[in-house]
Amino acid sequence: MKTLILNKSAVKDLLQMPDVIKVVEEAFGAFGEGKANMPPKSYLVVERGDFRAMPAVIPGAAGIKWVNVHPQNPSRGLPTIMAVIVYSDPETGYPLAIMDATDITAYRTGATAAIASKYLARSDPRTLGIIGAGRQAYTQLLAHLELFNFEQIRVFDRTQSSSERLVNSFPGYPLKECSLEEAAASDIVCTQTPSRVPVLKNELVLKGTHINALGADAEGKEELEPAILRRAVVVVDDLRQASGAGEINVPISKGLYTTDEVYANLAEIVTGKKPGRTDRDAVTVFDSTGLAIEDIATARLIYEKARQGGAYISIDLV
Amino acid sequence: MKTLILNKSAVKDLLQMPDVIKVVEEAFGAFGEGKANMPPKSYLVVERGDFRAMPAVIPGAAGIKWVNVHPQNPSRGLPTIMAVIVYSDPETGYPLAIMDATDITAYRTGATAAIASKYLARSDPRTLGIIGAGRQAYTQLLAHLELFNFEQIRVFDRTQSSSERLVNSFPGYPLKECSLEEAAASDIVCTQTPSRVPVLKNELVLKGTHINALGADAEGKEELEPAILRRAVVVVDDLRQASGAGEINVPISKGLYTTDEVYANLAEIVTGKKPGRTDRDAVTVFDSTGLAIEDIATARLIYEKARQGGAYISIDLV
């Protein structure tokens, strides 16, 4: 047996958003049917950041993502977040591949939000609002462009150079820079800021809007005014993770929101156990914290593609 | 930045037991002083076995071991246990190395037991009893031979070919095959069986004996008659892990032993917060479940040696 080593450029070459959307949706389906499993993410806090261990098994695949968040890295010329997946055969435990998972993380997060939009947004969304134009905004856009045809895509970032760069990266698509207010007044709104105070106020959110809240991924992070959650139909990726580290974590800790108010998790929606949007005028919120099943589903896709051929390093690792 | 890929043979070439004993003891020291940290091992159960995620940070090093236990593997020509470590820079999160950790696991387990023997056995042990002559017995012997000069080493295994093979693997040392009774009547006794019913009875244990109980590493496993624990000064590697999966787990679940009866953890002994053996006639037991700090300390050793030179694969992984 051999272990494939797939580095950043190999993974990037093999990542295609339509495939990622497909396998991530299948993973949520399997999870909803009890055919996938993952223990809670575990955090290892170090002086300058933290590491997260994210193991999961889905049908035919198992593995773990080991991902760090080190906010001071950019000053050293390194990305804040780097991730590696050990991809294993669930039948024997054999490590079939080691792969970079930095782009996998970005792609699967975009794919998951677009899947949530498919079930929770109005069926004919015309406008997409992007709040926060950093790295994660690119894959949000890539994924949503696969599933929807927007008349206008509105981009807001506090740093103008960031929104400019994003707009220029999608020539041929109807992107434009705009104010926070205009971005918020869209059929689908994706928030991906590192904020710890709500950037999106309730009064800016029109009826019928679907919001993907992606920024909150650790205790103390918050992007939406809690009144939005109380008004909305809220769907989480995982209730335990969302309560501790997702968009709902701060409102819960302040007593402004309770887990009982959460309508469903995404797996229940994907498997049809609970309907998605039923009321054209409802505000819906998807609280995304990122699940290990999304990573392992995407890793499986990459591994299967790599096995079909290519000049990859293959070694006797164990 | 580059990531080193260190496969099984590279790691094996770099592993030296005296070094492993040194760095593992240092890691326990750091852990006792609050300078090392690890969340609890997390288990991912799959149809034919399980995976364990073991992250840790020690001074200057962080990482995670991903290790499987698949009991049916030997029938497929694969080892039951395979392990990989992602070794990371705690300052930036960068994955400095990916390495096979199968031999690291065996070496650090041997080293930890020998460290426990150093503090808990009588100062002049003359005899070593080995109960269970499988894979793990080799590194128990290697480690104990570094720290002690035995007049006799007594080996018992239910399968005679196993004990024979172990005895023949250490020519020049005073090993001999013997009965369970004779092995048990030694100054230091190491048990490393996969048993779920006690193999070592209380009546076989002489006063002054130190026992390293290594076999129990999952719920339901048990090697020692509970009367031994009640009679002994018991030291664990980690109270939470030992209560759930170590030698004390079954007696606790049956109400025959309580965590209050545990004397100390190994870090407290190594840092001198609690004395080791004080009574020449006491029976002492070290309950080893295996800690992530042991793995990461050994991975650091291997990484530092590999960096000093050698023909290793080095790639742009992330």
XYZ file of C-alpha atoms in Angstrom:
636
model
C 0.000 0.000 0.000
C 1.126 3.543 -0.678
C 0.151 6.940 0.677
C -0.450 9.760 -1.811
C 0.975 13.164 -0.895
C -1.129 15.920 -2.458
C 0.225 19.393 -1.951
C -1.493 22.746 -2.347
C -1.062 23.041 -6.096
C -2.138 19.424 -6.718
C -5.290 19.904 -4.643
C -6.046 23.241 -6.258
C -5.830 21.678 -9.732
C -8.309 18.973 -8.726
C -10.843 21.195 -6.917
C -13.910 22.037 -9.012
C -16.766 23.836 -7.285
C -19.648 21.933 -8.931
C -18.198 18.620 -7.692
C -17.627 20.028 -4.221
C -21.246 21.191 -3.976
C -22.406 17.727 -5.010
C -20.303 15.732 -2.538
C -20.904 18.115 0.365
C -24.660 17.889 -0.146
C -24.365 14.090 -0.237
C -22.390 14.194 3.017
C -25.130 16.210 4.727
C -27.619 13.674 3.400
C -25.598 10.778 4.831
C -25.204 12.622 8.128
C -28.966 13.189 8.290
C -29.529 9.466 7.750
C -27.077 8.457 10.481
C -24.509 7.150 7.972
C -21.855 9.728 8.805
C -20.392 10.588 12.158
C -18.043 13.056 13.788
C -17.026 13.795 17.362
C -17.063 17.511 18.258
C -14.172 19.620 16.919
C -11.499 19.819 19.604
C -9.486 22.980 20.189
C -5.841 23.194 21.230
C -5.063 26.742 22.306
C -1.450 27.949 22.024
C 0.141 31.299 22.753
C -0.323 32.864 19.309
C -3.441 31.082 18.054
C -5.119 27.727 18.097
C -5.364 24.379 16.365
C -8.552 22.455 15.656
C -8.828 18.697 15.220
C -11.771 17.687 13.033
C -12.236 13.934 12.514
C -15.145 12.435 10.575
C -16.368 9.324 8.832
C -18.735 9.375 5.849
C -19.707 6.412 3.647
C -16.446 5.057 2.186
C -14.120 7.605 3.738
C -12.651 8.702 7.054
C -10.026 11.166 8.129
C -9.083 14.183 10.130
C -8.435 17.806 9.329
C -5.820 19.561 11.447
C -6.214 23.292 10.978
C -4.650 26.284 12.711
C -5.752 29.884 13.179
C -2.804 32.213 13.877
C -3.913 35.844 13.422
C -0.364 37.243 13.486
C 0.837 35.064 10.602
C 0.388 37.609 7.801
C 3.100 39.782 9.393
C 5.444 36.799 8.909
C 4.360 36.206 5.335
C 2.292 33.151 6.198
C -1.480 32.604 5.873
C -3.535 32.909 9.067
C -5.107 29.526 8.406
C -3.350 26.407 7.117
C -4.861 22.951 7.076
C -3.805 19.381 6.433
C -6.018 16.324 6.041
C -4.973 12.773 6.801
C -7.353 10.785 4.612
C -7.888 7.200 5.761
C -9.543 4.014 4.602
C -12.331 3.397 7.158
C -12.105 -0.367 6.518
C -8.466 -0.707 7.610
C -7.402 2.684 8.972
C -4.689 2.913 6.308
C -3.670 6.537 5.568
C -4.451 6.673 1.849
C -3.433 10.294 1.408
C -2.007 13.360 3.102
C -3.282 16.529 1.496
C -3.249 20.268 1.868
C -6.698 21.310 3.053
C -6.438 25.096 2.976
C -8.316 25.410 -0.321
C -10.545 22.466 0.558
C -11.683 24.447 3.613
C -12.520 27.519 1.538
C -14.303 25.532 -1.182
C -16.385 23.384 1.155
C -17.453 26.451 3.150
C -18.630 28.153 -0.038
C -20.355 24.984 -1.201
C -22.178 24.516 2.107
C -23.502 28.082 2.122
C -24.711 27.735 -1.472
C -26.500 24.491 -0.537
C -28.151 26.333 2.367
C -29.177 29.108 -0.051
C -30.672 26.526 -2.419
C -33.035 25.281 0.291
C -33.596 28.464 2.271
C -33.498 31.411 -0.132
C -36.429 32.415 -2.319
C -36.524 30.286 -5.442
C -35.743 33.241 -7.731
C -33.044 35.278 -6.025
C -31.962 38.232 -8.149
C -29.410 39.881 -5.909
C -26.500 38.637 -3.825
C -24.961 40.774 -1.088
C -21.391 40.109 -0.010
C -20.423 41.623 3.337
C -16.704 41.190 3.918
C -14.590 40.754 0.789
C -11.697 38.712 2.168
C -10.549 35.269 1.105
C -13.765 33.476 1.998
C -15.840 35.817 -0.200
C -14.250 34.301 -3.340
C -15.506 30.804 -2.724
C -18.911 32.091 -1.576
C -19.193 33.748 -4.942
C -17.875 30.752 -6.890
C -20.384 28.461 -5.204
C -23.400 30.767 -5.500
C -22.622 31.443 -9.174
C -22.938 27.703 -9.800
C -26.490 27.553 -8.467
C -28.001 30.960 -9.233
C -28.157 33.627 -11.940
C -27.934 36.996 -10.236
C -28.842 40.311 -11.826
C -26.613 42.101 -9.404
C -23.930 41.152 -6.895
C -23.227 43.834 -4.298
C -19.935 43.866 -2.477
C -19.192 45.733 0.738
C -15.984 45.748 2.740
C -14.718 48.314 5.248
C -11.442 48.243 3.340
C -12.161 49.530 -0.149
C -9.157 47.851 -1.734
C -10.599 44.491 -0.684
C -13.985 45.022 -2.345
C -12.252 46.451 -5.431
C -10.032 43.374 -5.704
C -13.007 41.026 -5.382
C -15.027 42.889 -8.026
C -12.057 42.830 -10.413
C -11.610 39.093 -9.866
C -14.955 38.239 -11.459
C -14.944 40.023 -14.817
C -18.063 39.292 -16.845
C -20.265 38.989 -13.759
C -22.520 41.790 -12.475
C -20.474 42.694 -9.405
C -20.339 46.192 -7.992
C -18.954 47.860 -4.905
C -21.588 49.369 -2.662
C -22.539 50.484 0.846
C -23.302 48.110 3.711
C -26.969 49.126 3.426
C -27.181 48.215 -0.239
C -25.400 44.882 0.209
C -27.757 44.039 3.081
C -30.839 44.749 0.934
C -30.254 41.664 -1.237
C -32.169 38.399 -1.675
C -29.204 36.393 -0.434
C -26.652 37.952 1.921
C -23.355 36.288 2.851
C -21.481 37.711 5.837
C -17.861 36.659 6.206
C -16.174 39.123 8.528
C -14.055 38.403 11.608
C -16.321 40.685 13.654
C -16.984 40.559 17.370
C -19.699 43.249 17.225
C -22.729 42.846 14.951
C -22.096 44.445 11.541
C -25.534 43.667 10.142
C -28.385 45.539 11.843
C -31.916 44.199 11.857
C -33.366 47.324 10.256
C -31.247 46.741 7.139
C -32.667 43.269 6.489
C -35.670 43.157 4.141
C -38.383 40.503 4.403
C -37.696 37.397 2.363
C -33.909 37.684 2.746
C -31.742 34.621 3.275
C -28.528 35.229 5.222
C -25.517 32.927 5.319
C -23.626 33.888 8.500
C -20.134 32.525 8.013
C -17.811 34.713 10.042
C -18.447 33.388 13.531
C -16.299 30.309 14.081
C -15.121 30.821 17.646
C -16.483 31.923 20.999
C -17.130 35.678 21.119
C -17.543 36.180 17.367
C -20.812 37.750 16.150
C -21.934 39.380 12.872
C -25.727 39.733 13.136
C -27.745 41.877 15.497
C -29.550 39.331 17.724
C -32.942 40.793 16.706
C -32.330 39.246 13.276
C -32.050 35.772 14.803
C -35.207 36.260 16.858
C -37.103 37.319 13.762
C -35.665 34.649 11.474
C -36.003 30.948 10.733
C -32.545 29.805 11.883
C -30.800 26.721 10.508
C -27.415 25.605 11.863
C -24.840 23.191 10.479
C -24.436 21.519 13.877
C -26.270 22.642 16.989
C -23.473 21.844 19.416
C -20.799 23.617 17.385
C -23.050 26.583 16.590
C -24.015 27.073 20.253
C -20.389 27.168 21.289
C -18.693 28.945 18.412
C -21.194 29.963 15.704
C -23.295 33.045 15.076
C -25.694 32.127 17.879
C -22.947 31.724 20.532
C -22.849 35.307 21.792
C -26.637 35.858 21.883
C -26.998 32.545 23.766
C -24.336 33.495 26.293
C -26.082 36.861 26.829
C -29.499 35.228 27.247
C -30.814 36.894 24.074
C -31.385 33.642 22.203
C -31.866 29.972 23.072
C -31.088 26.769 21.185
C -34.809 25.907 21.365
C -35.411 28.698 18.872
C -33.231 27.006 16.219
C -35.506 25.568 13.538
C -33.341 22.762 12.146
C -29.882 21.654 11.154
C -28.875 21.562 7.498
C -28.900 17.761 7.341
C -32.585 17.738 8.329
C -33.318 20.166 5.515
C -31.251 18.293 2.909
C -32.901 14.969 3.767
C -36.380 16.543 3.688
C -37.100 15.752 7.328
C -37.967 19.413 7.693
C -38.982 21.702 4.832
C -36.715 24.582 3.813
C -38.322 27.928 3.026
C -42.128 27.764 3.186
C -42.924 31.473 3.568
C -41.833 33.849 0.805
C -41.553 36.713 3.286
C -39.636 34.965 6.054
C -36.097 35.944 6.906
C -33.889 32.837 7.038
C -30.414 32.512 8.548
C -27.897 29.721 8.045
C -25.309 29.637 10.835
C -22.184 27.957 9.434
C -19.331 26.860 11.683
C -17.819 24.293 9.330
C -18.125 20.545 9.788
C -15.558 17.797 9.458
C -17.937 15.814 7.214
C -17.666 18.629 4.633
C -13.872 18.338 4.689
C -13.734 14.569 4.440
C -16.314 14.514 1.621
C -14.168 16.970 -0.323
C -10.988 15.049 0.510
C -12.592 11.913 -0.844
C -13.375 13.711 -4.100
C -9.768 14.896 -4.425
C -8.340 11.483 -3.574
C -10.545 9.693 -6.108
C -9.568 12.166 -8.818
C -5.875 11.918 -7.974
C -6.019 8.125 -8.146
C -7.200 8.360 -11.732
C -3.744 9.549 -12.683
C -1.281 12.379 -12.422
C 2.254 12.927 -11.238
C 1.770 12.763 -7.499
C 4.194 11.683 -4.799
C 3.306 8.205 -3.572
C 5.273 6.725 -0.665
C 5.408 3.927 1.913
C 4.465 6.246 4.767
C 3.436 3.801 7.502
C 8.693 26.915 4.045
C 8.773 23.193 3.387
C 7.156 20.188 5.026
C 9.326 17.134 5.703
C 7.790 13.744 4.925
C 9.293 11.084 7.191
C 8.154 7.570 6.445
C 8.384 4.457 8.592
C 11.949 3.580 7.731
C 13.175 7.163 8.143
C 11.563 7.411 11.588
C 12.863 4.002 12.628
C 16.424 5.016 11.712
C 16.145 8.141 13.863
C 14.486 6.569 16.928
C 16.895 5.872 19.783
C 15.429 4.732 23.087
C 17.728 6.759 25.409
C 16.682 9.968 23.637
C 13.022 9.016 23.757
C 13.191 8.390 27.516
C 14.810 11.803 27.988
C 12.298 13.817 25.944
C 9.249 11.977 27.280
C 10.358 12.617 30.854
C 10.852 16.292 29.977
C 7.346 16.399 28.489
C 5.856 15.026 31.708
C 7.827 17.662 33.587
C 6.469 20.436 31.362
C 2.949 19.033 31.683
C 3.274 19.017 35.485
C 4.366 22.650 35.391
C 1.436 23.702 33.189
C 3.691 24.280 30.152
C 2.150 21.535 28.054
C -1.464 20.972 27.192
C -3.731 18.484 25.483
C -7.476 18.127 25.053
C -8.821 14.636 25.771
C -8.204 11.982 23.084
C -11.252 11.856 20.848
C -12.559 8.586 19.414
C -14.157 8.063 15.998
C -15.781 4.650 15.900
C -16.206 2.974 12.506
C -17.597 -0.411 11.548
C -14.341 -2.393 11.767
C -12.423 -0.434 14.378
C -11.784 3.067 15.551
C -9.603 6.118 15.065
C -8.188 8.310 17.822
C -7.225 11.954 17.479
C -4.515 13.015 19.920
C -3.456 16.666 19.754
C -0.921 18.254 22.124
C 1.351 21.192 22.624
C 4.628 21.012 24.549
C 7.299 23.726 24.784
C 8.423 24.431 21.209
C 6.219 21.847 19.493
C 2.624 21.060 18.658
C 0.850 18.461 16.597
C -1.616 15.670 16.397
C -1.397 11.916 16.211
C -4.098 10.167 14.169
C -4.061 6.495 15.040
C -6.369 3.623 14.168
C -7.131 0.300 15.840
C -8.584 -2.257 13.399
C -8.411 -5.729 14.959
C -9.185 -7.573 11.709
C -6.271 -6.002 9.820
C -3.772 -8.854 10.270
C -6.026 -11.089 8.146
C -5.539 -8.551 5.345
C -1.785 -8.363 5.828
C -1.926 -4.962 7.531
C -0.972 -3.991 11.093
C -3.832 -3.561 13.569
C -2.494 -0.150 14.538
C -1.101 2.506 12.166
C -0.393 6.074 13.148
C 0.546 9.337 11.498
C 1.665 12.575 13.176
C 1.189 16.030 11.712
C 3.954 17.970 13.465
C 3.356 21.724 13.604
C 5.157 24.894 14.600
C 3.149 26.229 17.574
C 4.242 29.802 16.712
C 2.647 29.820 13.233
C 0.714 26.560 12.877
C 2.882 25.599 9.889
C 3.002 21.802 9.356
C 6.739 21.222 9.652
C 6.544 17.471 9.125
C 4.301 14.530 8.411
C 5.673 11.348 9.924
C 4.824 7.736 10.489
C 4.050 7.325 14.185
C 3.620 3.582 14.491
C 7.100 3.040 15.953
C 6.949 6.357 17.802
C 3.883 5.003 19.635
C 5.674 1.812 20.644
C 8.864 3.605 21.736
C 7.138 6.330 23.756
C 4.985 3.742 25.535
C 8.091 1.792 26.509
C 9.872 4.960 27.584
C 6.956 6.131 29.739
C 6.725 2.813 31.584
C 10.471 2.809 32.231
C 10.200 6.362 33.611
C 7.389 5.182 35.893
C 9.592 2.259 37.010
C 12.442 4.665 37.770
C 10.298 6.584 40.256
C 8.049 3.817 41.544
C 10.048 0.571 41.595
C 12.496 -0.326 44.340
C 15.828 1.336 43.699
C 17.618 -1.955 43.092
C 15.307 -4.100 40.971
C 16.872 -7.415 40.084
C 14.117 -9.082 38.134
C 11.776 -7.968 35.360
C 8.597 -9.892 34.532
C 7.076 -9.557 31.071
C 3.466 -10.714 30.790
C 2.394 -10.697 27.162
C 5.218 -11.000 24.610
C 3.643 -9.177 21.655
C 4.910 -6.096 19.842
C 4.747 -3.795 22.836
C 6.918 -6.114 24.934
C 9.956 -5.291 22.744
C 9.944 -1.604 23.519
C 9.183 -2.249 27.208
C 12.335 -4.314 27.292
C 14.403 -1.823 25.286
C 13.401 0.992 27.623
C 13.866 -0.887 30.889
C 17.277 -2.180 29.754
C 18.391 1.445 29.395
C 17.631 2.261 33.027
C 18.202 -0.983 34.935
C 20.567 -3.944 35.155
C 18.481 -7.038 35.668
C 19.799 -10.379 36.866
C 16.860 -12.115 35.266
C 14.100 -11.184 32.811
C 11.135 -13.549 32.893
C 8.848 -13.788 29.903
C 5.354 -15.265 29.888
C 2.910 -15.435 26.999
C -0.047 -17.776 26.479
C 1.341 -18.393 23.010
C 4.727 -20.050 23.464
C 6.033 -19.027 20.041
C 5.606 -15.376 21.094
C 7.653 -15.683 24.249
C 10.264 -17.739 22.393
C 10.579 -15.070 19.713
C 10.985 -12.315 22.306
C 13.669 -14.258 24.223
C 15.561 -14.910 20.990
C 15.415 -11.243 20.037
C 17.577 -10.152 22.977
C 20.661 -12.382 22.821
C 23.212 -11.527 25.489
C 20.542 -10.492 28.001
C 19.311 -12.768 30.820
C 15.871 -13.501 29.337
C 14.060 -16.760 29.940
C 10.631 -18.168 29.241
C 8.623 -18.974 32.352
C 5.215 -19.466 33.922
C 2.788 -16.630 34.678
C 3.499 -17.173 38.377
C 7.227 -16.741 37.962
C 6.908 -13.653 35.756
C 4.542 -12.117 38.310
C 7.007 -12.703 41.153
C 9.442 -10.057 39.820
C 10.539 -6.673 41.158
C 9.106 -4.920 38.091
C 6.229 -6.482 36.154
C 5.020 -5.151 32.798
C 1.642 -6.379 31.557
C 0.848 -5.783 27.892
C -1.969 -8.110 26.932
C -5.235 -7.258 25.136
C -7.159 -8.917 27.989
C -10.693 -8.182 29.100
C -10.460 -10.463 32.137
C -7.732 -10.004 34.760
C -4.666 -12.109 33.934
C -2.675 -11.088 37.016
C -4.139 -12.296 40.314
C -3.473 -10.509 43.575
C -2.057 -13.595 45.274
C 0.753 -13.742 42.693
C 2.026 -10.237 43.461
C 4.780 -10.031 46.071
C 5.266 -7.051 48.353
C 7.519 -4.358 46.949
C 6.549 -5.107 43.333
C 6.069 -2.329 40.801
C 3.595 -3.096 38.001
C 3.314 -1.219 34.710
C -0.200 -1.982 33.421
C -0.086 -1.173 29.724
C -2.689 -3.345 28.038
C -5.875 -1.471 28.923
C -6.352 1.341 26.421
C -10.104 1.182 25.815
C -13.306 0.731 27.769
C -13.773 -2.841 28.973
C -10.090 -3.821 28.978
C -8.590 -5.074 32.250
C -5.402 -6.960 33.184
C -5.127 -6.796 36.983
C -7.405 -8.286 39.600
C -9.011 -5.239 41.265
C -7.687 -6.357 44.678
C -4.222 -5.400 43.402
C -5.348 -1.811 42.800
C -6.928 -1.586 46.228
C -3.732 -2.817 47.849
C -1.407 -0.680 45.731
C -0.194 2.889 45.394
C -1.699 3.703 41.989
C -0.236 6.296 39.612
C -1.944 7.130 36.309
C -0.686 8.971 33.238
C -3.888 11.026 33.033
C -6.791 10.602 35.419
C -9.513 11.342 32.877
C -8.132 8.954 30.248
C -7.357 6.247 32.798
C -10.860 6.406 34.306
C -12.441 5.970 30.901
C -10.087 3.604 29.128
C -7.176 2.574 31.372
C -6.592 -0.282 33.827
C -8.871 1.343 36.415
C -11.851 1.733 34.009
C -13.539 -1.618 34.611
C -13.116 -1.653 38.422
C -14.513 1.918 38.518
C -17.517 0.981 36.397
C -18.170 -2.000 38.686
C -17.881 0.141 41.827
C -14.770 -1.770 42.968
C -12.450 1.234 42.787
C -12.798 5.017 42.808
C -10.690 7.783 41.306
C -10.212 9.162 44.854
C -8.002 6.147 45.543
C -5.522 7.144 42.800
C -2.374 8.491 44.450
C -0.998 10.754 41.710
C -0.404 11.230 38.033
C 3.049 10.681 36.553
C 3.645 14.394 35.969
C 3.235 15.042 39.710
C 5.802 12.353 40.438
C 8.287 13.546 37.785
C 8.094 17.162 39.007
C 8.499 16.068 42.644
C 5.130 17.455 43.709
C 4.455 14.033 45.161
C 7.135 11.527 46.138
C 7.460 8.264 44.215
C 8.095 5.095 46.202
C 8.517 5.783 49.918
C 7.823 2.314 51.305
C 10.085 -0.535 50.250
C 7.274 -3.041 50.744
C 4.470 -1.205 48.953
C 2.984 -2.536 45.752
C 2.912 0.226 43.124
C 0.947 0.286 39.873
C 1.387 2.615 36.903
C -1.727 2.738 34.720
C -0.621 3.793 31.222
C -3.140 4.787 28.555
C -0.748 6.784 26.363
C -0.706 10.563 26.171
C -0.435 12.859 23.192
C 2.376 14.803 24.926
C 4.505 11.643 24.738
C 3.911 11.432 20.984
C 4.607 15.067 20.249
C 7.761 15.058 22.386
C 9.048 12.090 20.408
C 7.984 13.671 17.102
C 9.963 16.769 18.033
C 13.031 14.631 18.643
C 12.643 12.940 15.249
C 12.024 16.229 13.441
C 15.064 17.900 15.002
C 17.283 14.965 14.064
C 15.922 14.843 10.506
C 16.585 18.550 10.071
C 20.244 17.957 10.807
C 20.515 16.181 7.477
C 19.531 13.149 5.501
C 17.763 12.332 2.267
C 14.188 13.086 3.218
C 11.313 14.221 1.040
C 10.672 17.920 1.562
C 7.727 19.545 -0.198
C 5.547 22.648 -0.400
C 2.610 20.926 1.244
C 0.394 23.856 2.257
